[in-house]
Short mmCIF file of C-alpha atoms and ligand atoms in Angstrom, two decimals:
data_model
loop_
_atom_site.label_atom_id
_atom_site.label_comp_id
_atom_site.label_asym_id
_atom_site.label_seq_id
_atom_site.Cartn_x
_atom_site.Cartn_y
_atom_site.Cartn_z
CA MET A 1065 304.82 138.59 140.43
CA SER A 1066 303.80 137.43 143.60
CA SER A 1067 305.10 135.22 146.36
CA ILE A 1068 303.56 131.59 145.59
CA ARG A 1069 306.11 129.13 144.91
CA VAL A 1070 305.62 125.89 144.55
CA ARG A 1071 307.91 123.73 143.27
CA ILE A 1072 308.69 119.69 141.99
CA PRO A 1073 311.40 117.28 143.44
CA PRO A 1074 312.00 114.33 141.31
CA SER A 1075 313.86 111.73 142.78
CA PRO A 1076 315.88 110.35 140.01
CA THR A 1077 315.75 106.62 140.68
CA GLY A 1078 314.18 106.17 137.43
CA LEU A 1079 313.54 107.22 134.48
CA LEU A 1080 311.00 110.29 133.68
CA HIS A 1081 307.84 109.32 134.73
CA ILE A 1082 303.99 110.93 133.05
CA GLY A 1083 303.26 111.05 137.64
CA THR A 1084 305.70 113.36 137.66
CA VAL A 1085 305.22 115.08 134.64
CA ARG A 1086 301.64 115.45 135.62
CA THR A 1087 302.04 115.94 139.46
CA ALA A 1088 304.86 118.78 137.50
CA LEU A 1089 302.43 120.50 134.93
CA TYR A 1090 299.76 120.99 137.84
CA ASN A 1091 302.61 122.74 139.57
CA TYR A 1092 303.28 124.93 136.85
CA LEU A 1093 299.39 125.29 135.75
CA PHE A 1094 298.82 126.97 139.83
CA ALA A 1095 302.15 128.95 138.86
CA LYS A 1096 301.94 130.94 136.24
CA HIS A 1097 297.69 131.15 137.51
CA ASN A 1098 298.04 132.83 139.93
CA LYS A 1099 301.68 134.99 138.87
CA GLY A 1100 304.39 132.78 140.71
CA VAL A 1101 307.41 130.78 140.72
CA MET A 1102 307.94 127.02 140.01
CA VAL A 1103 311.18 125.67 141.77
CA PHE A 1104 312.86 122.64 139.91
CA ARG A 1105 314.91 120.44 142.46
CA ILE A 1106 316.47 116.71 142.34
CA GLU A 1107 316.53 114.86 145.58
CA ASP A 1108 319.30 112.67 145.19
CA THR A 1109 318.94 112.01 149.37
CA ASP A 1110 318.62 107.92 147.64
CA LYS A 1111 321.99 107.77 146.71
CA GLU A 1112 321.98 102.95 145.67
CA ARG A 1113 319.18 104.34 143.81
CA GLY A 1114 319.27 107.37 142.02
CA THR A 1115 321.54 108.10 138.81
CA LYS A 1116 322.97 110.72 137.18
CA GLU A 1117 321.70 109.13 133.21
CA PHE A 1118 318.26 109.60 135.00
CA GLU A 1119 318.06 113.04 136.98
CA ASP A 1120 319.48 113.99 133.34
CA ASP A 1121 316.70 112.31 131.56
CA ILE A 1122 314.32 114.00 134.62
CA ILE A 1123 316.17 117.19 133.77
CA ASN A 1124 316.14 116.94 130.43
CA GLY A 1125 312.18 116.05 129.80
CA LEU A 1126 310.59 118.47 131.65
CA THR A 1127 312.62 121.19 130.17
CA LYS A 1128 311.94 119.73 126.50
CA LEU A 1129 307.90 119.29 127.86
CA GLY A 1130 307.92 123.42 129.02
CA ILE A 1131 307.14 122.86 132.27
CA ALA A 1132 310.32 122.56 134.43
CA GLY A 1133 309.46 126.13 136.04
CA ASP A 1134 311.51 129.37 136.58
CA GLU A 1135 314.33 128.59 139.16
CA GLY A 1136 315.89 125.74 139.84
CA ILE A 1137 318.28 122.95 138.94
CA HIS A 1138 317.19 123.34 134.87
CA ILE A 1139 318.71 126.87 135.30
CA HIS A 1140 321.21 127.49 137.69
CA PRO A 1141 323.18 123.50 136.98
CA ASN A 1142 325.82 124.18 139.08
CA SER A 1143 325.20 126.20 142.51
CA ARG A 1144 326.75 128.82 143.86
CA ASN A 1145 327.47 131.81 141.30
CA SER A 1146 323.96 131.48 140.41
CA PRO A 1147 321.37 134.09 138.60
CA LYS A 1148 319.34 134.95 141.77
CA SER A 1149 315.72 133.63 141.75
CA PRO A 1150 313.24 135.66 139.00
CA ASN A 1151 310.86 137.29 142.15
CA SER A 1152 313.96 137.70 144.60
CA ARG A 1153 316.86 139.41 145.12
CA LYS A 1154 318.02 135.85 146.70
CA TYR A 1155 319.31 132.89 145.09
CA TYR A 1156 317.68 129.75 147.02
CA GLY A 1157 320.26 126.66 145.59
CA PRO A 1158 321.88 124.65 145.05
CA TYR A 1159 319.12 122.06 144.05
CA ARG A 1160 319.88 118.77 145.21
CA GLN A 1161 320.10 117.89 147.94
CA SER A 1162 324.02 115.45 147.33
CA GLU A 1163 324.86 119.76 147.17
CA ARG A 1164 322.99 120.94 150.87
CA THR A 1165 324.83 118.60 153.16
CA GLU A 1166 326.22 121.49 154.94
CA ILE A 1167 322.72 122.85 155.05
CA TYR A 1168 320.61 120.31 156.31
CA LYS A 1169 323.39 119.31 159.10
CA LYS A 1170 323.31 122.79 160.50
CA TYR A 1171 319.74 122.41 160.65
CA LEU A 1172 319.93 118.75 162.55
CA GLN A 1173 322.25 120.12 165.18
CA GLU A 1174 319.66 122.42 165.89
CA LEU A 1175 316.79 120.33 166.30
CA LEU A 1176 319.10 118.47 168.83
CA ALA A 1177 319.94 121.50 170.82
CA GLY A 1178 316.55 122.92 171.48
CA ASP A 1179 316.01 118.20 172.31
CA HIS A 1180 312.91 117.92 169.75
CA ALA A 1181 315.94 115.51 168.28
CA TYR A 1182 317.99 112.83 169.94
CA TYR A 1183 320.53 110.65 169.38
CA CYS A 1184 319.07 106.62 169.02
CA PHE A 1185 321.52 103.51 169.52
CA CYS A 1186 319.28 101.03 169.19
CA SER A 1187 320.89 98.05 166.63
CA LYS A 1188 319.03 96.15 164.55
CA GLU A 1189 319.02 92.74 166.72
CA ARG A 1190 317.53 94.93 168.62
CA LEU A 1191 314.91 97.26 166.80
CA ASP A 1192 313.91 93.85 165.03
CA LYS A 1193 313.28 92.00 168.64
CA MET A 1194 310.68 95.10 170.14
CA ARG A 1195 308.80 94.74 166.14
CA GLU A 1196 307.84 91.26 166.52
CA GLU A 1197 306.85 91.62 169.99
CA GLN A 1198 304.72 94.43 168.52
CA ALA A 1199 303.88 92.40 165.95
CA ALA A 1200 303.64 88.89 168.73
CA LYS A 1201 300.31 91.01 170.29
CA LYS A 1202 299.45 92.56 167.08
CA LEU A 1203 300.68 96.39 167.91
CA PRO A 1204 301.96 98.91 164.96
CA PRO A 1205 305.70 98.59 164.71
CA ARG A 1206 306.12 102.32 166.97
CA TYR A 1207 309.89 102.84 168.59
CA ASP A 1208 309.38 102.38 172.37
CA GLY A 1209 311.77 105.11 172.98
CA CYS A 1210 313.98 103.06 174.89
CA CYS A 1211 316.63 106.18 173.46
CA ALA A 1212 313.87 108.92 174.35
CA GLY A 1213 315.38 110.23 177.93
CA LEU A 1214 319.95 109.40 177.45
CA ASP A 1215 321.42 112.13 178.66
CA PRO A 1216 321.87 114.44 175.20
CA LYS A 1217 325.49 115.60 176.53
CA GLU A 1218 326.65 112.30 176.42
CA SER A 1219 325.23 111.03 174.18
CA ALA A 1220 327.24 113.52 171.23
CA LYS A 1221 329.92 111.91 172.91
CA ARG A 1222 329.20 108.93 172.42
CA VAL A 1223 328.78 109.61 168.93
CA ALA A 1224 331.97 112.27 169.10
CA GLN A 1225 334.14 109.02 169.46
CA GLY A 1226 332.31 106.86 166.62
CA GLU A 1227 329.70 105.18 167.67
CA LYS A 1228 327.04 104.77 165.10
CA ALA A 1229 323.08 106.97 166.33
CA VAL A 1230 320.81 107.75 163.66
CA ILE A 1231 318.52 111.06 164.67
CA ARG A 1232 315.49 110.45 166.07
CA LEU A 1233 311.82 113.63 166.10
CA ARG A 1234 311.01 113.84 170.02
CA VAL A 1235 307.19 113.38 168.45
CA PRO A 1236 305.50 115.22 171.68
CA ARG A 1237 302.40 112.65 172.41
CA ASP A 1238 298.22 113.18 171.60
CA LYS A 1239 298.83 115.88 169.93
CA ASP A 1240 296.32 116.71 166.87
CA VAL A 1241 298.00 117.40 164.21
CA ARG A 1242 295.94 118.28 160.81
CA TRP A 1243 295.05 120.12 157.63
CA ARG A 1244 292.89 121.72 155.52
CA ASP A 1245 294.10 120.05 152.10
CA LEU A 1246 293.53 122.60 149.17
CA VAL A 1247 292.24 119.13 147.14
CA ARG A 1248 290.77 116.87 149.85
CA GLY A 1249 289.42 118.59 152.60
CA GLU A 1250 290.41 118.63 155.79
CA VAL A 1251 292.67 116.17 157.23
CA ALA A 1252 293.46 114.57 160.60
CA ILE A 1253 295.96 112.41 162.46
CA GLN A 1254 296.91 112.41 166.50
CA SER A 1255 300.16 111.76 166.58
CA GLY A 1256 300.23 109.21 169.34
CA GLU A 1257 299.67 107.39 165.41
CA LEU A 1258 303.20 108.87 165.16
CA ASP A 1259 306.71 106.80 166.52
CA ASP A 1260 309.93 108.78 167.39
CA PHE A 1261 310.34 108.44 163.16
CA VAL A 1262 314.62 108.34 161.98
CA ILE A 1263 315.17 112.01 160.46
CA ALA A 1264 318.62 111.83 159.29
CA ARG A 1265 320.58 107.89 159.37
CA ALA A 1266 324.00 110.48 160.63
CA ILE A 1267 324.83 113.96 160.80
CA HIS A 1268 325.48 113.70 157.05
CA ASP A 1269 323.60 111.75 156.46
CA PRO A 1270 320.02 113.20 156.35
CA LEU A 1271 316.32 111.22 155.34
CA TYR A 1272 313.71 112.57 152.69
CA ASN A 1273 311.68 113.53 155.84
CA PHE A 1274 313.50 116.36 156.78
CA THR A 1275 315.89 117.29 154.03
CA VAL A 1276 311.83 118.44 152.31
CA VAL A 1277 310.58 120.73 154.60
CA VAL A 1278 314.42 122.07 155.47
CA ASP A 1279 313.84 122.47 151.52
CA ASP A 1280 310.20 123.78 151.17
CA HIS A 1281 311.25 126.36 154.29
CA THR A 1282 314.47 127.35 153.32
CA MET A 1283 312.98 127.87 149.93
CA GLU A 1284 310.53 128.83 150.43
CA ILE A 1285 307.72 127.40 148.81
CA THR A 1286 303.76 128.41 149.35
CA HIS A 1287 302.17 125.50 148.31
CA VAL A 1288 302.85 121.60 148.48
CA ILE A 1289 301.58 120.06 145.77
CA ARG A 1290 302.42 116.38 144.56
CA GLY A 1291 300.67 113.25 144.87
CA GLU A 1292 298.70 111.81 146.80
CA ASP A 1293 301.35 108.73 147.80
CA HIS A 1294 303.30 111.83 150.34
CA ILE A 1295 300.41 111.67 152.21
CA SER A 1296 301.03 109.60 155.35
CA ASN A 1297 304.61 112.20 155.25
CA THR A 1298 302.47 115.04 155.67
CA PRO A 1299 302.16 114.47 159.46
CA LYS A 1300 305.25 114.22 159.45
CA GLN A 1301 307.09 116.80 158.24
CA MET A 1302 304.34 119.69 159.65
CA LEU A 1303 305.33 118.03 163.10
CA ILE A 1304 309.07 118.88 161.53
CA PHE A 1305 308.00 122.55 161.08
CA GLN A 1306 306.95 122.30 164.19
CA ALA A 1307 310.18 121.82 165.54
CA PHE A 1308 311.53 124.63 164.06
CA GLY A 1309 308.78 126.80 164.76
CA TRP A 1310 308.50 127.90 161.01
CA LYS A 1311 305.68 128.62 159.18
CA LEU A 1312 303.33 125.83 157.59
CA PRO A 1313 303.24 125.20 153.80
CA GLU A 1314 300.06 124.69 152.44
CA PHE A 1315 298.47 121.22 151.41
CA ALA A 1316 297.65 119.98 148.60
CA HIS A 1317 297.50 116.16 147.33
CA LEU A 1318 296.44 114.81 143.62
CA PRO A 1319 294.92 111.95 142.75
CA LEU A 1320 296.48 108.76 141.75
CA ILE A 1321 297.02 108.12 138.00
CA LEU A 1322 295.14 104.08 137.39
CA ASN A 1323 295.45 101.75 134.50
CA GLU A 1324 291.89 101.28 132.64
CA ASP A 1325 291.59 98.74 136.10
CA ARG A 1326 291.91 101.09 138.77
CA SER A 1327 295.06 99.70 139.91
CA LYS A 1328 298.08 101.94 140.37
CA LEU A 1329 299.45 103.00 137.04
CA SER A 1330 301.62 100.26 136.16
CA LYS A 1331 304.86 99.76 133.53
CA ARG A 1332 302.94 96.11 133.20
CA LYS A 1333 299.58 97.86 132.01
CA ASN A 1334 300.26 101.56 130.91
CA LYS A 1335 304.49 102.46 129.11
CA VAL A 1336 305.46 104.94 132.27
CA SER A 1337 308.45 106.53 130.66
CA VAL A 1338 307.46 110.17 128.79
CA ASP A 1339 309.95 109.23 126.79
CA ASP A 1340 307.92 105.83 124.93
CA TYR A 1341 305.07 108.30 124.53
CA LEU A 1342 307.31 110.71 123.39
CA LYS A 1343 308.87 108.05 120.44
CA GLU A 1344 305.84 106.07 119.69
CA GLY A 1345 304.31 109.77 118.55
CA TYR A 1346 302.73 111.66 121.76
CA LEU A 1347 302.94 115.98 119.95
CA PRO A 1348 304.78 117.31 124.26
CA GLU A 1349 301.47 119.80 123.82
CA ALA A 1350 299.23 116.55 123.28
CA LEU A 1351 300.26 114.95 126.06
CA LEU A 1352 300.34 118.01 128.08
CA ASN A 1353 296.54 118.92 127.55
CA PHE A 1354 295.89 114.81 128.16
CA LEU A 1355 297.82 115.01 131.35
CA ALA A 1356 296.00 118.72 133.08
CA LEU A 1357 292.65 116.50 132.48
CA ILE A 1358 294.17 113.52 134.21
CA GLY A 1359 292.79 114.52 137.71
CA TRP A 1360 290.89 117.89 136.59
CA ASN A 1361 288.23 118.94 134.87
CA PRO A 1362 287.82 123.06 134.08
CA GLY A 1363 284.16 122.58 136.04
CA ASP A 1364 281.81 124.62 133.18
CA THR A 1365 282.78 123.47 129.95
CA LYS A 1366 283.14 120.12 127.78
CA GLN A 1367 286.07 121.03 126.13
CA GLU A 1368 289.12 119.20 125.82
CA ILE A 1369 291.59 120.58 123.85
CA PHE A 1370 293.55 123.18 125.83
CA SER A 1371 296.43 125.56 124.58
CA MET A 1372 298.62 125.50 127.31
CA GLU A 1373 297.25 130.09 127.96
CA GLU A 1374 293.97 128.50 127.92
CA LEU A 1375 295.11 126.00 130.72
CA ILE A 1376 296.17 128.29 132.93
CA GLU A 1377 294.09 130.42 132.54
CA LYS A 1378 291.67 128.13 133.98
CA PHE A 1379 293.33 125.90 136.48
CA THR A 1380 292.25 126.03 140.09
CA LEU A 1381 293.35 123.10 142.15
CA GLU A 1382 289.46 124.04 143.80
CA HIS A 1383 288.72 121.36 140.51
CA VAL A 1384 291.53 117.94 140.91
CA HIS A 1385 289.84 115.51 141.92
CA LYS A 1386 289.38 113.98 144.86
CA GLY A 1387 289.08 110.23 143.68
CA GLY A 1388 292.63 108.24 141.33
CA ALA A 1389 292.24 109.00 138.43
CA VAL A 1390 291.70 106.68 135.69
CA PHE A 1391 294.89 107.20 132.15
CA ASP A 1392 292.34 106.37 129.84
CA LEU A 1393 294.90 105.91 125.95
CA LYS A 1394 292.11 106.00 124.47
CA LYS A 1395 291.73 109.27 124.81
CA LEU A 1396 294.88 110.96 124.66
CA ASP A 1397 294.69 108.92 120.73
CA TRP A 1398 291.59 110.75 119.95
CA ILE A 1399 293.83 114.14 121.63
CA ASN A 1400 297.59 113.73 119.50
CA GLY A 1401 295.30 113.23 116.84
CA GLU A 1402 293.80 116.37 116.99
CA TYR A 1403 296.66 117.38 117.67
CA ILE A 1404 298.58 116.33 114.45
CA LYS A 1405 295.78 117.15 112.24
CA LYS A 1406 295.90 121.22 113.64
CA ALA A 1407 299.48 120.97 113.80
CA ILE A 1408 299.50 120.09 110.13
CA LYS A 1409 296.71 122.51 108.69
CA ASP A 1410 298.71 125.24 110.72
CA ASP A 1411 301.79 125.24 108.70
CA VAL A 1412 302.53 122.43 107.17
CA ASP A 1413 306.61 121.98 106.87
CA THR A 1414 306.62 123.04 110.81
CA PHE A 1415 305.04 119.41 111.12
CA TYR A 1416 306.58 118.11 108.18
CA ALA A 1417 310.10 119.06 110.34
CA ARG A 1418 308.69 116.87 113.15
CA ILE A 1419 307.82 113.28 110.47
CA SER A 1420 311.22 113.81 108.37
CA ASP A 1421 313.17 110.76 110.21
CA ARG A 1422 310.29 108.72 110.23
CA VAL A 1423 309.77 108.99 106.69
CA GLN A 1424 313.48 109.05 104.70
CA GLY A 1425 313.42 108.54 102.17
CA TYR A 1426 309.71 109.69 101.02
CA ASP A 1427 309.99 112.59 98.13
CA ALA A 1428 309.52 115.35 100.14
CA ALA A 1429 307.61 118.04 98.73
CA LEU A 1430 304.96 114.87 97.60
CA VAL A 1431 304.97 113.64 101.72
CA LYS A 1432 303.89 117.75 102.58
CA LYS A 1433 300.62 117.52 99.77
CA ILE A 1434 300.07 114.80 100.19
CA LEU A 1435 299.33 115.19 104.50
CA ARG A 1436 296.54 117.71 103.93
CA ASP A 1437 294.87 116.03 101.09
CA PRO A 1438 291.49 116.53 102.87
CA ASP A 1439 291.74 112.71 102.42
CA PHE A 1440 293.90 112.48 104.84
CA GLU A 1441 292.68 114.19 107.47
CA GLY A 1442 291.90 112.95 111.05
CA ARG A 1443 294.13 109.45 109.23
CA PHE A 1444 296.99 109.90 111.96
CA LYS A 1445 296.03 109.10 116.08
CA LYS A 1446 300.32 109.14 116.36
CA LEU A 1447 303.55 110.33 115.19
CA SER A 1448 304.73 106.73 114.21
CA GLU A 1449 301.54 105.26 112.25
CA VAL A 1450 302.94 109.20 109.21
CA PRO A 1451 304.47 106.07 107.61
CA ALA A 1452 302.29 103.17 107.71
CA GLU A 1453 299.44 105.24 106.41
CA LEU A 1454 301.73 106.71 103.26
CA ALA A 1455 303.15 103.25 102.74
CA PRO A 1456 300.71 102.62 99.79
CA ILE A 1457 302.22 105.34 98.09
CA PHE A 1458 305.68 105.51 98.69
CA ALA A 1459 306.49 102.01 99.84
CA PRO A 1460 306.92 99.12 96.90
CA LEU A 1461 303.91 97.34 96.31
CA PRO A 1462 304.11 94.77 98.54
CA ASP A 1463 303.32 91.02 97.06
CA TYR A 1464 299.52 90.51 98.69
CA PRO A 1465 297.36 87.42 97.49
CA LEU A 1466 295.42 86.91 94.89
CA ASN A 1467 292.53 86.54 97.35
CA LEU A 1468 292.56 90.28 98.04
CA LEU A 1469 291.74 91.26 95.42
CA ALA A 1470 288.44 89.34 95.26
CA ASN A 1471 286.90 90.55 98.57
CA GLU A 1472 283.85 88.04 99.34
CA LYS A 1473 282.19 90.58 100.62
CA PHE A 1474 281.41 91.85 96.96
CA LYS A 1475 281.56 88.05 95.14
CA ILE A 1476 284.53 88.88 92.82
CA THR A 1477 284.54 85.98 90.66
CA PRO A 1478 288.26 85.60 88.85
CA ASP A 1479 286.03 86.69 85.44
CA ILE A 1480 284.81 89.70 87.24
CA LEU A 1481 287.94 90.43 88.19
CA LYS A 1482 289.42 90.46 85.73
CA THR A 1483 286.59 92.75 83.71
CA THR A 1484 286.68 95.12 86.43
CA LEU A 1485 291.37 95.38 86.17
CA THR A 1486 291.16 95.49 82.62
CA ALA A 1487 288.47 97.83 81.93
CA ALA A 1488 290.12 100.17 84.61
CA LYS A 1489 293.48 99.92 82.88
CA LYS A 1490 291.68 100.60 78.91
CA LYS A 1491 290.39 104.00 81.78
CA ALA A 1492 293.49 104.75 82.63
CA GLU A 1493 295.19 104.42 79.97
CA SER A 1494 292.87 107.56 78.39
CA LEU A 1495 293.09 109.65 81.34
CA GLU A 1496 295.99 112.28 82.14
CA TRP A 1497 297.18 113.57 84.83
CA LYS A 1498 299.96 114.44 86.90
CA LYS A 1499 301.63 112.53 89.96
CA GLY A 1500 300.40 114.79 93.07
CA ASP A 1501 297.60 116.75 91.53
CA SER A 1502 294.99 116.42 93.50
CA ALA A 1503 292.37 118.44 91.36
CA LYS A 1504 292.57 114.84 89.28
CA ALA A 1505 291.05 112.94 91.87
CA LYS A 1506 287.80 114.22 90.43
CA ALA A 1507 287.93 112.84 86.92
CA ILE A 1508 289.17 109.92 88.02
CA SER A 1509 286.72 108.85 90.26
CA ASP A 1510 283.25 110.36 87.74
CA ALA A 1511 286.32 107.60 85.25
CA MET A 1512 285.92 104.46 87.46
CA ILE A 1513 282.77 104.60 88.66
CA SER A 1514 281.66 105.55 85.51
CA LEU A 1515 282.33 101.79 84.97
CA VAL A 1516 279.71 100.47 87.47
CA ALA A 1517 276.91 101.43 85.17
CA GLU A 1518 278.93 99.69 82.46
CA LEU A 1519 279.83 97.31 83.07
CA GLY A 1520 276.11 96.60 85.04
CA LEU A 1521 278.38 95.20 88.16
CA LYS A 1522 277.97 96.32 91.37
CA ASN A 1523 280.22 98.83 92.93
CA GLY A 1524 282.34 96.77 95.28
CA GLN A 1525 283.28 94.40 92.74
CA VAL A 1526 284.32 97.74 90.35
CA LEU A 1527 286.00 99.60 92.88
CA TRP A 1528 287.80 97.10 95.75
CA PRO A 1529 290.12 95.87 93.63
CA ILE A 1530 290.73 98.96 91.91
CA ARG A 1531 291.90 99.73 95.68
CA ALA A 1532 293.60 96.53 95.71
CA ALA A 1533 294.77 96.31 92.80
CA LEU A 1534 296.61 100.14 93.89
CA SER A 1535 297.30 99.47 97.47
CA GLY A 1536 298.08 95.84 98.22
CA ALA A 1537 296.62 96.54 100.97
CA GLU A 1538 293.02 95.37 102.88
CA LYS A 1539 292.60 98.94 104.43
CA SER A 1540 294.66 102.13 102.34
CA PRO A 1541 293.08 105.33 101.03
CA ASN A 1542 290.36 105.28 98.75
CA PHE A 1543 291.45 103.87 94.74
CA ALA A 1544 291.41 108.16 93.43
CA THR A 1545 293.57 109.45 95.87
CA LEU A 1546 296.18 106.34 95.63
CA ALA A 1547 296.65 106.87 91.24
CA VAL A 1548 296.88 110.35 91.92
CA TYR A 1549 300.24 110.51 94.67
CA LEU A 1550 301.28 107.08 91.79
CA GLY A 1551 301.30 109.23 89.35
CA LYS A 1552 299.88 107.57 85.82
CA GLU A 1553 302.49 105.41 85.23
CA GLU A 1554 302.52 103.60 88.69
CA THR A 1555 298.68 103.60 88.42
CA LEU A 1556 298.92 101.31 85.37
CA LYS A 1557 302.04 99.13 86.96
CA ARG A 1558 299.84 97.61 89.69
CA LEU A 1559 297.26 97.76 87.25
CA ASP A 1560 299.23 95.35 85.44
CA VAL A 1561 300.67 92.88 88.13
CA ALA A 1562 297.28 92.41 89.32
CA LEU A 1563 296.17 91.05 85.86
CA ASN A 1564 299.37 89.34 85.73
CA LYS A 1565 298.05 87.82 89.20
CA LEU A 1566 294.69 86.28 86.83
CA LYS A 1567 297.00 84.58 85.13
N1 LIG B 1460 311.29 113.08 145.69
C1 LIG B 1460 309.80 113.18 145.82
C2 LIG B 1460 309.44 112.35 144.77
O1 LIG B 1460 309.65 112.20 143.46
C3 LIG B 1460 309.05 114.59 145.85
C4 LIG B 1460 308.59 114.61 147.37
C5 LIG B 1460 307.93 115.97 147.46
O2 LIG B 1460 306.90 116.16 146.37
O3 LIG B 1460 307.68 115.98 148.28
O4 LIG B 1460 308.20 111.60 144.49
#
């Protein structure tokens, strides 16, 4: 095992988001490719928006997808007596920020003691007024350093007496803050662009930029791989690392996921909760394959279907894109369809287990036979489509209108309909087949096609009414496949239903 350690630290402020899964996946692939460790922790400092329900959803989701990593909240849910990290003798937890308050407090005190941070007593009113004045002068909103010169001992006394104060980082002036981002290359800002920002609302109430640095340092994180939306936090976090004199991790900022109109991926235009995708019948492995390709490419190949092993082998940060990456639902559908095809071919029983609750009441043995029938291959883009595709065979015949049988395209008159359906029924009566015997499809097909010449009609004038009569639907598999799986009795019944509509 190498010393590489990465992390995924979601905030439990919503259901598991597709963007979080992509970030987790890239961390996972990077860790596995480099034989390192991935840490999964929960950032629950935002007590107003975070909930236990969201936390559970995120933990269960990443675990189910198999990309939750080697160490962290999913393995050590309740801290203290947990086993050690797989690459070290050390225990790095707890992995939930709300259980780390004492750790943060200790480090906040360290910064205060070293005068790298100070208490700020400015009231909200004062700060609002300061910002208004800055806005009027068209200056950026920055803390004016009012409390920066207070005597730390005095401040500590005031706080001890119960006065409210936030803690600010003392940001050095005129310092070049730069890093070589592993995705974006050189990124630099002047520290003068930052003010003395707040790192804690109080000694026991630290904020994200502070807690994340303490966590990344104490958990010995070597690579911070996260969404581009955090790029503005990175200089602040670097300044905190530097205030402690800690070694900086490497940073890699991933491109945002975009809707097709290139706006930021949003609920209004796409589903964003992973559960919704799984419920609709996207296979976890297809979803991961698809997400791997949003913002990354394997470089030298046009290949698009990758097993997890292949992704691990090929994944490097050099091939992560700088620009935003579009969420292309059609591509997801295509990839999912390919995975479904393969899953059916590999092992129909396992595949059936995945859809059994969607096809309750259908004859299981027959469903499995149909799934393997070449005529059904590639018909399912999502698991949710399976029941609808099988409905012409398993659901009761719908009460369709007469004109479904007489497709205009083929100029089918009522006379032609009657001739065709009567002849088709006769042919069917003369044939013998067992329900589900797909070897008989060819004989049934040949027999019905021979009617075209026998009756002197066009293909469509014969084959459309038969297929429509058997399915009661605009679209369905071909008539011979339907006849095979409906069985002879039901086939004859459905031809009768059609003939009766003519009366
Ligand atoms: N809690 C942050 C989020 O969910 C993680 C930020 C980070 O990776 O540093 O976006």
